[in-house]
Every structure is written in structure tokens, then in C-alpha cells.
Coordinates of N, CA and C and ligand atoms in Angstrom, one line a residue:
X18 N -7.0 -3.5 22.9 CA -7.2 -4.3 21.7 C -5.9 -4.9 21.3
X19 N -5.9 -6.2 20.9 CA -4.7 -6.8 20.4 C -4.4 -6.2 19.0
X20 N -3.1 -6.0 18.7 CA -2.7 -5.5 17.4 C -3.2 -6.5 16.3
X21 N -3.7 -5.9 15.2 CA -4.3 -6.7 14.2 C -3.1 -7.4 13.4
X22 N -3.3 -8.7 13.2 CA -2.3 -9.6 12.5 C -2.4 -9.2 11.0
X23 N -1.2 -8.7 10.5 CA -1.2 -8.1 9.2 C -0.1 -8.8 8.3
X24 N -0.5 -9.2 7.1 CA 0.5 -9.7 6.2 C 0.8 -8.7 5.1
X25 N 2.1 -8.6 4.7 CA 2.5 -7.7 3.6 C 2.9 -8.5 2.4
X26 N 2.4 -8.1 1.3 CA 2.7 -8.8 0.0 C 3.6 -7.8 -0.8
X27 N 4.7 -8.4 -1.3 CA 5.7 -7.6 -2.0 C 6.2 -8.3 -3.3
X28 N 6.9 -7.5 -4.1 CA 7.5 -8.1 -5.3 C 9.0 -7.6 -5.4
X29 N 9.3 -6.6 -4.6 CA 10.6 -5.9 -4.9 C 11.3 -5.5 -3.7
X30 N 11.9 -4.3 -3.7 CA 12.8 -3.7 -2.7 C 12.2 -3.7 -1.3
X31 N 10.9 -3.3 -1.2 CA 10.3 -3.4 0.1 C 10.6 -2.2 1.0
X32 N 10.7 -1.0 0.4 CA 11.0 0.2 1.3 C 9.6 0.5 2.0
X33 N 8.5 0.3 1.4 CA 7.2 0.5 2.1 C 7.1 -0.5 3.2
X34 N 7.4 -1.8 2.9 CA 7.4 -2.8 3.9 C 8.2 -2.3 5.1
X35 N 9.4 -1.8 4.8 CA 10.3 -1.3 5.9 C 9.6 -0.3 6.8
X36 N 8.9 0.6 6.1 CA 8.2 1.7 6.8 C 7.1 1.1 7.7
X37 N 6.5 0.1 7.3 CA 5.4 -0.6 8.1 C 6.1 -1.3 9.2
X38 N 7.2 -2.0 9.0 CA 7.9 -2.7 10.0 C 8.3 -1.8 11.1
X39 N 8.9 -0.6 10.7 CA 9.4 0.4 11.7 C 8.2 0.9 12.5
X40 N 7.1 1.2 11.8 CA 6.0 1.8 12.6 C 5.4 0.8 13.6
X41 N 5.4 -0.5 13.2 CA 4.8 -1.5 14.0 C 5.7 -1.9 15.2
X42 N 6.9 -1.3 15.3 CA 7.8 -1.6 16.4 C 7.2 -0.8 17.6
X43 N 6.5 0.3 17.4 CA 6.0 1.1 18.4 C 4.9 0.3 19.2
X44 N 5.0 0.1 20.5 CA 4.1 -0.8 21.2 C 2.6 -0.4 21.0
X45 N 2.3 0.9 20.9 CA 0.9 1.3 20.8 C 0.4 1.2 19.3
X46 N 1.2 0.8 18.4 CA 0.8 0.7 17.0 C -0.3 -0.4 16.9
X47 N -1.4 -0.2 16.2 CA -2.5 -1.2 16.2 C -2.4 -2.4 15.3
X48 N -1.3 -2.5 14.6 CA -1.1 -3.6 13.7 C 0.3 -4.3 14.0
X49 N 0.4 -5.6 13.7 CA 1.6 -6.3 13.9 C 1.9 -7.1 12.6
X50 N 3.1 -7.0 12.0 CA 3.4 -7.6 10.8 C 3.8 -9.1 11.1
X51 N 2.9 -10.0 10.7 CA 3.2 -11.4 11.1 C 3.7 -12.3 9.9
X52 N 3.6 -11.8 8.7 CA 4.1 -12.5 7.6 C 4.3 -11.6 6.4
X53 N 5.4 -11.9 5.6 CA 5.7 -11.2 4.4 C 5.7 -12.3 3.3
X54 N 4.9 -12.0 2.3 CA 4.8 -13.0 1.1 C 5.3 -12.2 -0.1
X55 N 6.2 -12.9 -0.9 CA 6.7 -12.4 -2.1 C 6.3 -13.3 -3.3
X56 N 6.0 -12.8 -4.4 CA 5.9 -13.7 -5.6 C 7.2 -13.8 -6.3
X57 N 8.2 -13.1 -5.8 CA 9.5 -13.2 -6.5 C 10.6 -13.6 -5.4
X58 N 11.3 -14.6 -5.7 CA 12.3 -15.1 -4.8 C 13.4 -14.0 -4.5
X59 N 13.7 -13.2 -5.6 CA 14.8 -12.3 -5.4 C 14.4 -11.0 -4.8
X60 N 13.2 -10.9 -4.3 CA 12.7 -9.6 -3.8 C 13.5 -9.2 -2.6
X61 N 14.1 -8.0 -2.6 CA 14.9 -7.5 -1.5 C 14.2 -7.4 -0.2
X62 N 12.9 -7.2 -0.3 CA 12.1 -7.0 0.9 C 12.1 -8.2 1.8
X63 N 12.4 -9.4 1.2 CA 12.4 -10.6 2.0 C 13.5 -10.5 3.1
X64 N 14.6 -10.0 2.6 CA 15.8 -9.8 3.5 C 15.4 -8.8 4.7
X65 N 14.7 -7.8 4.4 CA 14.2 -6.8 5.4 C 13.4 -7.5 6.4
X66 N 12.5 -8.4 5.9 CA 11.6 -9.1 6.8 C 12.4 -10.0 7.7
X67 N 13.3 -10.8 7.1 CA 14.1 -11.7 7.9 C 14.9 -11.0 9.0
X68 N 15.4 -9.9 8.6 CA 16.2 -9.1 9.6 C 15.3 -8.6 10.8
X69 N 14.1 -8.4 10.5 CA 13.2 -8.0 11.6 C 12.5 -9.2 12.3
X70 N 12.9 -10.4 11.9 CA 12.4 -11.6 12.6 C 11.0 -11.9 12.2
X71 N 10.6 -11.5 11.0 CA 9.2 -11.8 10.5 C 9.2 -13.0 9.5
X72 N 8.3 -13.8 9.7 CA 8.2 -15.0 8.8 C 8.0 -14.6 7.4
X73 N 8.6 -15.3 6.5 CA 8.5 -15.0 5.0 C 8.1 -16.3 4.3
X74 N 7.4 -16.0 3.2 CA 7.0 -17.1 2.2 C 7.2 -16.6 0.8
X75 N 7.7 -17.4 -0.1 CA 7.7 -17.1 -1.5 C 6.7 -18.0 -2.2
X76 N 5.8 -17.3 -2.9 CA 4.9 -18.0 -3.7 C 5.1 -17.6 -5.2
X77 N 5.9 -18.3 -5.9 CA 6.3 -17.8 -7.3 C 5.1 -17.9 -8.2
X78 N 4.7 -16.7 -8.8 CA 3.5 -16.7 -9.6 C 3.7 -17.7 -10.8
X79 N 4.9 -17.8 -11.3 CA 5.2 -18.7 -12.5 C 4.9 -20.1 -12.2
X80 N 4.9 -20.5 -10.9 CA 4.6 -21.9 -10.6 C 3.2 -22.4 -10.7
X81 N 2.3 -21.5 -11.2 CA 0.8 -21.8 -11.2 C 0.3 -21.7 -12.6
X82 N -0.7 -22.6 -12.9 CA -1.2 -22.6 -14.3 C -2.3 -21.6 -14.5
X83 N -2.9 -21.1 -13.4 CA -4.0 -20.1 -13.6 C -3.9 -19.1 -12.5
X84 N -4.5 -18.0 -12.7 CA -4.6 -16.9 -11.7 C -5.3 -17.4 -10.5
X85 N -6.4 -18.2 -10.7 CA -7.2 -18.7 -9.6 C -6.3 -19.6 -8.6
X86 N -5.5 -20.4 -9.3 CA -4.7 -21.4 -8.5 C -3.7 -20.6 -7.6
X87 N -3.1 -19.5 -8.2 CA -2.1 -18.7 -7.4 C -2.9 -18.0 -6.3
X88 N -4.0 -17.4 -6.6 CA -4.8 -16.7 -5.6 C -5.2 -17.7 -4.5
X89 N -5.5 -18.9 -4.8 CA -6.0 -19.9 -3.8 C -4.8 -20.2 -2.8
X90 N -3.6 -20.3 -3.4 CA -2.4 -20.6 -2.6 C -2.1 -19.5 -1.7
X91 N -2.3 -18.3 -2.2 CA -2.1 -17.0 -1.4 C -3.1 -17.0 -0.3
X92 N -4.3 -17.2 -0.6 CA -5.4 -17.2 0.4 C -5.1 -18.2 1.6
X93 N -4.7 -19.4 1.2 CA -4.5 -20.4 2.1 C -3.3 -20.0 3.1
X94 N -2.3 -19.5 2.5 CA -1.1 -19.0 3.3 C -1.5 -17.9 4.3
X95 N -2.3 -17.0 3.8 CA -2.8 -15.9 4.7 C -3.6 -16.5 5.8
X96 N -4.5 -17.4 5.5 CA -5.3 -18.0 6.6 C -4.5 -18.8 7.6
X97 N -3.5 -19.6 7.1 CA -2.6 -20.3 8.0 C -2.0 -19.4 9.0
X98 N -1.6 -18.2 8.5 CA -1.0 -17.2 9.4 C -2.0 -16.4 10.2
X99 N -3.2 -16.8 10.1 CA -4.3 -16.1 10.8 C -4.3 -14.6 10.5
X100 N -3.9 -14.2 9.3 CA -3.9 -12.8 8.9 C -5.3 -12.2 9.0
X101 N -5.3 -11.0 9.5 CA -6.6 -10.2 9.5 C -6.6 -9.1 8.5
X102 N -5.5 -8.6 8.2 CA -5.3 -7.5 7.2 C -4.2 -7.8 6.2
X103 N -4.3 -7.3 5.0 CA -3.3 -7.6 4.0 C -2.9 -6.2 3.4
X104 N -1.6 -6.0 3.4 CA -1.1 -4.7 2.7 C -0.3 -5.1 1.5
X105 N -0.7 -4.6 0.3 CA 0.1 -4.8 -0.9 C 1.1 -3.6 -0.9
X106 N 2.4 -4.0 -1.0 CA 3.4 -2.9 -0.9 C 4.4 -3.2 -2.0
X107 N 4.1 -2.7 -3.2 CA 4.9 -2.9 -4.4 C 4.7 -4.4 -4.9
X108 N 3.5 -4.9 -4.7 CA 3.1 -6.3 -5.2 C 2.6 -6.1 -6.6
X109 N 3.5 -6.6 -7.6 CA 3.2 -6.2 -8.9 C 2.5 -7.4 -9.7
X110 N 1.4 -7.9 -9.0 CA 0.7 -8.9 -9.7 C -0.8 -8.6 -9.5
X111 N -1.6 -8.8 -10.5 CA -3.0 -8.5 -10.4 C -3.7 -9.7 -9.7
X112 N -4.6 -9.3 -8.8 CA -5.3 -10.4 -8.0 C -6.7 -10.5 -8.6
X113 N -7.2 -11.7 -8.6 CA -8.5 -12.0 -9.2 C -9.7 -11.5 -8.3
X114 N -10.8 -11.3 -9.0 CA -12.0 -10.7 -8.3 C -12.4 -11.5 -7.1
X115 N -12.4 -12.8 -7.1 CA -12.9 -13.6 -5.9 C -12.0 -13.3 -4.7
X116 N -10.7 -13.4 -5.0 CA -9.7 -13.1 -3.9 C -9.9 -11.7 -3.3
X117 N -10.0 -10.7 -4.2 CA -10.2 -9.4 -3.8 C -11.5 -9.2 -2.9
X118 N -12.5 -9.8 -3.4 CA -13.8 -9.7 -2.7 C -13.7 -10.4 -1.3
X119 N -13.0 -11.5 -1.2 CA -12.8 -12.2 0.1 C -12.1 -11.3 1.1
X120 N -11.3 -10.4 0.6 CA -10.5 -9.5 1.5 C -11.0 -8.1 1.5
X121 N -12.3 -7.9 1.1 CA -12.9 -6.6 0.9 C -12.8 -5.8 2.2
X122 N -12.3 -4.6 2.1 CA -12.1 -3.7 3.2 C -11.1 -4.2 4.3
X123 N -10.4 -5.2 3.9 CA -9.3 -5.7 4.8 C -8.0 -5.8 4.1
X124 N -8.0 -5.3 2.8 CA -6.8 -5.3 2.0 C -6.5 -3.9 1.5
X125 N -5.2 -3.4 1.7 CA -4.8 -2.1 1.3 C -3.8 -2.1 0.2
X126 N -3.7 -1.1 -0.6 CA -2.6 -1.0 -1.6 C -2.1 0.4 -1.6
X127 N -0.8 0.5 -2.0 CA -0.2 1.8 -2.2 C 0.2 2.0 -3.6
X128 N -0.2 3.2 -4.2 CA 0.1 3.4 -5.6 C 0.8 4.8 -5.7
X129 N 1.8 4.9 -6.6 CA 2.6 6.1 -6.6 C 2.0 7.2 -7.5
X130 N 0.8 7.5 -7.3 CA 0.2 8.7 -7.9 C -1.0 9.2 -7.1
X131 N -1.5 10.4 -7.4 CA -2.7 10.8 -6.8 C -3.9 10.2 -7.5
X132 N -4.3 9.1 -7.1 CA -5.5 8.4 -7.7 C -6.7 9.3 -7.6
X133 N -7.6 9.3 -8.5 CA -7.7 8.4 -9.7 C -6.8 8.8 -10.9
X134 N -5.9 9.8 -10.7 CA -5.0 10.1 -11.9 C -3.9 9.1 -11.9
X135 N -3.5 8.8 -13.1 CA -2.3 7.9 -13.4 C -2.4 6.5 -12.8
X136 N -3.5 5.8 -13.1 CA -3.5 4.4 -12.7 C -2.5 3.7 -13.6
X137 N -2.1 2.5 -13.1 CA -1.2 1.6 -13.9 C 0.3 1.9 -13.7
X138 N 1.1 1.6 -14.7 CA 2.5 1.6 -14.5 C 3.1 2.9 -15.0
X139 N 4.4 3.1 -14.7 CA 5.2 4.2 -15.2 C 4.6 5.6 -14.8
X140 N 4.1 5.7 -13.6 CA 3.3 6.9 -13.3 C 4.2 8.2 -13.4
X141 N 5.5 8.0 -12.8 CA 6.3 9.2 -12.8 C 6.7 9.7 -14.2
X142 N 6.9 8.8 -15.1 CA 7.3 9.3 -16.5 C 6.1 10.0 -17.1
X143 N 4.9 9.5 -16.7 CA 3.7 10.1 -17.3 C 3.4 11.5 -16.7
X144 N 3.7 11.6 -15.4 CA 3.5 12.9 -14.7 C 4.5 13.9 -15.3
X145 N 5.7 13.5 -15.5 CA 6.7 14.4 -16.1 C 6.3 14.8 -17.5
X146 N 5.8 13.9 -18.2 CA 5.4 14.1 -19.6 C 4.2 15.1 -19.7
X147 N 3.3 15.0 -18.7 CA 2.2 15.9 -18.6 C 2.5 17.3 -18.1
X148 N 3.8 17.4 -17.5 CA 4.2 18.7 -17.1 C 3.5 19.2 -15.8
X149 N 3.0 18.3 -15.0 CA 2.3 18.7 -13.8 C 3.2 19.3 -12.7
X150 N 2.6 20.2 -11.9 CA 3.4 20.7 -10.8 C 3.5 19.9 -9.5
X151 N 2.5 19.0 -9.3 CA 2.4 18.1 -8.2 C 2.1 16.7 -8.5
X152 N 2.5 15.8 -7.7 CA 2.1 14.4 -7.8 C 2.0 13.8 -6.4
X153 N 2.0 12.5 -6.2 CA 2.0 12.0 -4.9 C 1.7 10.5 -4.9
X154 N 1.0 10.1 -3.8 CA 0.8 8.7 -3.7 C -0.6 8.5 -3.0
X155 N -1.1 7.3 -3.1 CA -2.4 7.0 -2.6 C -2.4 5.6 -1.9
X156 N -2.9 5.6 -0.7 CA -3.2 4.3 0.0 C -4.7 4.1 0.0
X157 N -5.2 3.0 -0.6 CA -6.6 2.8 -0.8 C -7.0 1.3 -0.5
X158 N -8.3 1.1 -0.2 CA -8.8 -0.3 -0.1 C -8.8 -0.8 -1.5
X159 N -8.5 -2.1 -1.6 CA -8.4 -2.8 -2.9 C -9.8 -3.2 -3.4
X160 N -10.0 -2.9 -4.7 CA -11.2 -3.4 -5.4 C -10.8 -4.1 -6.6
X161 N -11.7 -4.9 -7.2 CA -11.2 -5.8 -8.3 C -10.6 -5.0 -9.5
X162 N -11.1 -3.7 -9.7 CA -10.5 -2.9 -10.8 C -9.2 -2.4 -10.4
X163 N -8.2 -2.5 -11.3 CA -6.8 -2.1 -10.9 C -6.7 -0.6 -10.5
X164 N -6.0 -0.4 -9.3 CA -5.8 0.9 -8.8 C -7.1 1.7 -8.5
X165 N -8.1 1.0 -8.1 CA -9.4 1.6 -7.7 C -9.7 1.3 -6.3
X166 N -10.5 2.1 -5.7 CA -11.0 1.7 -4.3 C -11.0 2.9 -3.4
X167 N -11.7 2.9 -2.3 CA -11.8 4.0 -1.4 C -10.5 4.5 -0.9
X168 N -10.2 5.8 -1.0 CA -8.9 6.3 -0.6 C -8.9 6.5 0.9
X169 N -7.8 6.0 1.5 CA -7.6 6.1 3.0 C -6.7 7.3 3.3
X170 N -5.6 7.4 2.7 CA -4.6 8.5 2.9 C -4.0 8.8 1.5
X171 N -3.7 10.1 1.3 CA -2.9 10.5 0.1 C -1.8 11.4 0.6
X172 N -0.7 11.3 -0.2 CA 0.4 12.2 0.1 C 0.7 13.0 -1.2
X173 N 1.2 14.2 -1.0 CA 1.4 15.1 -2.1 C 2.9 15.6 -2.1
X174 N 3.5 15.6 -3.3 CA 4.9 16.0 -3.4 C 5.0 16.9 -4.6
X175 N 5.9 17.9 -4.6 CA 6.0 18.8 -5.8 C 6.9 18.1 -6.9
X176 N 6.6 18.5 -8.1 CA 7.5 18.1 -9.2 C 8.4 19.3 -9.4
X177 N 9.7 19.1 -9.3 CA 10.6 20.3 -9.3 C 11.3 20.4 -10.7
X178 N 11.8 21.6 -11.0 CA 12.5 21.7 -12.3 C 13.7 20.8 -12.3
X179 N 13.9 20.1 -13.4 CA 15.0 19.2 -13.6 C 14.7 17.8 -13.1
X180 N 13.5 17.6 -12.6 CA 13.2 16.2 -12.1 C 13.3 15.2 -13.2
X181 N 13.8 14.0 -12.8 CA 13.8 12.9 -13.7 C 12.9 11.8 -13.0
X182 N 12.7 10.7 -13.7 CA 11.9 9.6 -13.1 C 12.5 9.2 -11.8
X183 N 13.8 9.2 -11.7 CA 14.5 8.7 -10.5 C 14.3 9.7 -9.3
X184 N 14.5 11.0 -9.6 CA 14.4 12.0 -8.5 C 13.0 12.1 -8.0
X185 N 12.0 12.0 -9.0 CA 10.6 12.1 -8.6 C 10.2 10.8 -7.8
X186 N 10.7 9.7 -8.2 CA 10.4 8.4 -7.5 C 10.9 8.5 -6.1
X187 N 12.1 9.0 -5.9 CA 12.7 9.1 -4.6 C 11.9 10.0 -3.7
X188 N 11.4 11.2 -4.2 CA 10.6 12.1 -3.4 C 9.3 11.5 -3.1
X189 N 8.6 10.8 -4.1 CA 7.3 10.2 -3.8 C 7.4 9.1 -2.8
X190 N 8.5 8.3 -2.9 CA 8.7 7.2 -1.9 C 8.8 7.8 -0.5
X191 N 9.5 8.9 -0.3 CA 9.6 9.5 1.0 C 8.2 9.7 1.6
X192 N 7.3 10.2 0.8 CA 5.9 10.5 1.3 C 5.1 9.2 1.4
X193 N 5.4 8.2 0.5 CA 4.7 6.9 0.7 C 5.0 6.3 2.0
X194 N 6.3 6.5 2.5 CA 6.7 5.9 3.8 C 6.0 6.5 5.0
X195 N 5.5 7.7 4.8 CA 4.7 8.4 5.8 C 3.2 8.0 5.7
X196 N 2.8 7.8 4.5 CA 1.3 7.6 4.3 C 0.9 6.2 4.7
X197 N 1.8 5.2 4.3 CA 1.3 3.8 4.5 C 1.1 3.4 6.0
X198 N 2.1 3.8 6.8 CA 1.9 3.5 8.3 C 0.7 4.2 8.8
X199 N 0.4 5.4 8.4 CA -0.7 6.2 8.9 C -2.0 5.5 8.4
X200 N -2.1 5.1 7.2 CA -3.3 4.4 6.7 C -3.5 3.1 7.4
X201 N -2.5 2.3 7.5 CA -2.7 1.0 8.2 C -3.1 1.2 9.7
X202 N -2.6 2.3 10.3 CA -3.0 2.5 11.7 C -4.5 2.9 11.8
X203 N -5.0 3.6 10.8 CA -6.4 4.0 10.8 C -7.3 2.8 10.6
X204 N -6.9 1.8 9.7 CA -7.7 0.6 9.4 C -7.6 -0.3 10.6
X205 N -6.3 -0.6 11.1 CA -6.1 -1.6 12.1 C -6.7 -1.1 13.4
X206 N -6.8 0.2 13.6 CA -7.4 0.8 14.8 C -8.9 1.0 14.7
X207 N -9.4 0.4 13.7 CA -10.9 0.5 13.4 C -11.4 1.9 13.3
X208 N -10.6 2.8 12.8 CA -11.0 4.2 12.7 C -11.5 4.5 11.4
X209 N -11.1 3.8 10.3 CA -11.5 4.1 9.0 C -12.7 3.1 8.6
X210 N -13.8 3.7 8.3 CA -14.9 2.9 7.8 C -15.3 3.3 6.4
X211 N -15.8 2.3 5.6 CA -16.2 2.6 4.3 C -17.7 2.8 4.2
X212 N -18.1 4.0 3.8 CA -19.5 4.3 3.7 C -19.7 4.8 2.3
X213 N -20.6 4.1 1.6 CA -20.9 4.5 0.1 C -19.6 4.6 -0.6
X214 N -18.7 3.6 -0.4 CA -17.4 3.6 -1.2 C -16.5 4.8 -0.9
X215 N -16.7 5.4 0.2 CA -15.8 6.5 0.7 C -15.3 6.2 2.1
X216 N -14.0 6.5 2.3 CA -13.5 6.2 3.7 C -13.9 7.4 4.6
X217 N -14.5 7.0 5.7 CA -14.9 8.1 6.7 C -14.1 7.8 8.0
X218 N -13.4 8.8 8.5 CA -12.7 8.6 9.8 C -13.4 9.6 10.8
X219 N -14.0 9.0 11.8 CA -14.8 9.8 12.8 C -13.9 10.9 13.3
X220 N -14.4 12.1 13.4 CA -13.7 13.2 14.0 C -12.6 13.8 13.1
X221 N -12.5 13.4 11.9 CA -11.5 13.9 11.0 C -12.1 14.3 9.7
X222 N -11.7 15.5 9.1 CA -12.1 15.9 7.8 C -11.2 15.3 6.8
X223 N -11.7 15.0 5.6 CA -10.9 14.3 4.6 C -9.5 14.9 4.3
X224 N -9.4 16.2 4.3 CA -8.1 16.8 4.0 C -7.1 16.5 5.1
X225 N -7.6 16.1 6.3 CA -6.6 15.8 7.3 C -5.9 14.5 7.0
X226 N -6.4 13.8 6.0 CA -5.7 12.5 5.6 C -4.9 12.8 4.3
X227 N -4.5 14.1 4.2 CA -3.6 14.4 3.1 C -2.3 14.8 3.7
X228 N -1.2 14.2 3.4 CA 0.1 14.4 4.0 C 1.0 15.2 2.9
X229 N 1.6 16.3 3.3 CA 2.4 17.0 2.3 C 3.9 16.7 2.5
X230 N 4.5 16.5 1.4 CA 6.0 16.4 1.5 C 6.6 17.7 2.0
X231 N 7.6 17.7 2.9 CA 8.1 18.9 3.4 C 8.6 19.9 2.3
X232 N 9.1 19.4 1.2 CA 9.5 20.3 0.1 C 8.4 21.0 -0.6
X233 N 7.2 20.4 -0.5 CA 6.0 21.1 -1.1 C 5.6 22.3 -0.2
X234 N 5.7 22.1 1.1 CA 5.4 23.2 2.1 C 6.4 24.3 1.8
X235 N 7.6 23.9 1.7 CA 8.7 24.9 1.5 C 8.5 25.6 0.2
X236 N 8.1 24.9 -0.9 CA 7.9 25.5 -2.2 C 6.8 26.5 -2.2
X237 N 5.8 26.3 -1.3 CA 4.6 27.1 -1.3 C 4.7 28.4 -0.5
X238 N 5.8 28.5 0.2 CA 6.0 29.7 1.0 C 6.1 31.0 0.2
Ligands
LIG17 C1 6.2 1.9 -4.7 O1 6.5 3.2 -5.3 C2 4.7 1.6 -4.8 O2 3.9 2.7 -4.7 C3 4.7 1.0 -6.2 O3 5.8 0.2 -6.2 C4 6.8 0.8 -5.4 C5 7.3 -0.3 -4.5 O4 8.5 0.2 -3.8 N1 3.5 0.3 -6.4 C6 2.8 0.2 -7.5 O5 3.2 0.8 -8.6 C7 1.6 -0.6 -7.5 N2 0.7 -0.2 -8.6 P1 9.0 -0.6 -2.5 O6 9.2 -2.1 -2.9 O7 10.3 0.0 -2.2 O8 8.0 -0.4 -1.4

């Protein structure tokens, strides 16, 4: 099977994009990153894409009068690149219902919490505020409601004494970088199917799609 043509949408640093680029270098990986689109010109991830020889486009959200017009430009760019799958990787802009439905079960997102807990922004500050012992990240299919949709892979990391937003963010990012390539491989390899709004992977039980941060395994000994 030809690797699936995948576009990655970013707004910032692009460390998740980097994880996907690195994974897709493996010849047997079922996806190929063909385009990186940013809604911010200053996004560091654009540099990562250029370094890897991947085509980039900037579609500044401020240049459009309506959400629909922005979404239409995005859709056209994705079609021009013959993208089959879309990965949102720190793409900090809400997409409209029509756009999301057009890419149903072909668009993935990563969120820095164990969804459905802590949807929205500033997840790490809220986890610390709540005093929870664990947190993590979720890769899911995108649905029109923000941070909702069938879960493909989750990662779990401990919250450790003395953690700040920065230290927790760094630990969760480490696990994000393992979860996103795994999730994209399942989707691109046609292994993840959505049945009754749940992801089913033939031959795998759901907990096998839970990745533990090494320090959590350590902490549990
Ligand atoms: C990641 O932590 C990702 O989970 C989060 O933005 C960061 C992007 O980092 N996404 C969201 O909060 C979306 N709701 P990156 O640019 O280094 O990949």
C-alpha cells in the first residue's frame, strides 16, 4: 500500500510535527507528510518542515473575513496537495462544522490532557490546581465540538511533587511525541475503524492503546 498523503496543521513550535516527520522517515511507516500548513507566519514548525524538505504554506487566519472563508482556503490547499489525512498538531484555531464533517474520520488532533477531562486551554495549570496524580494526552478523531471525538491513543504521565506548568508540559510533550506517530500509523495503516463513535483496532484491546511515560512506570514500582 502507498503511504497515505498527510498534511499537518500547526500554529507554533511544532514538536509534534517533528515527531511525525521523524516517524515517517521509516520506509515502512504508512503515512508520508506532504504538506505543513500554519495559520501563523512565525510558527517555528515551518522551519522544521523546510529542513525536512516538506512543502509549507501559511494561511493567516487574520486575512479572512469569516471562519467559512478561512476553512474554504484551507480545504482548497489540502485538495491541491491531494492530502488524504490531516493531523492537527498544536493548531490553535477552531474549525467550522462543515470543514470538520468533510474530513470526518480522516482528521486527527492531539490534546494535552486525558480527554474527556480538561478540554480547552491551560490544561496543565488546571491539572495542578486540581491536585491530580496523573495526566496525559489524547490523540482523537476530530468532531465539530472542541476536543471531542473517538479516542485513538492516549498517553499517561505522572504529576510529580514540585511540578510547575513548565515541567508538566515538558513531561506530557514527551509522551505526546510517542502517541501521535502511533495514532497516525493506526489510521494510515487502515487499522483504526470508528464503530459507534469508538475506535476499534482489530486484534488489540483498548488499553493496548494507552502509552505510559517511563517515569510513571518508575513511580508505580
Ligand atoms: C501540544 O502540547 C498540543 O497537545 C497542544 O499544543 C501543543 C503544541 O506543541 N494542543 C492543544 O492544546 C490543542 N487543543 P507543539 O507545537 O510543540 O507540537
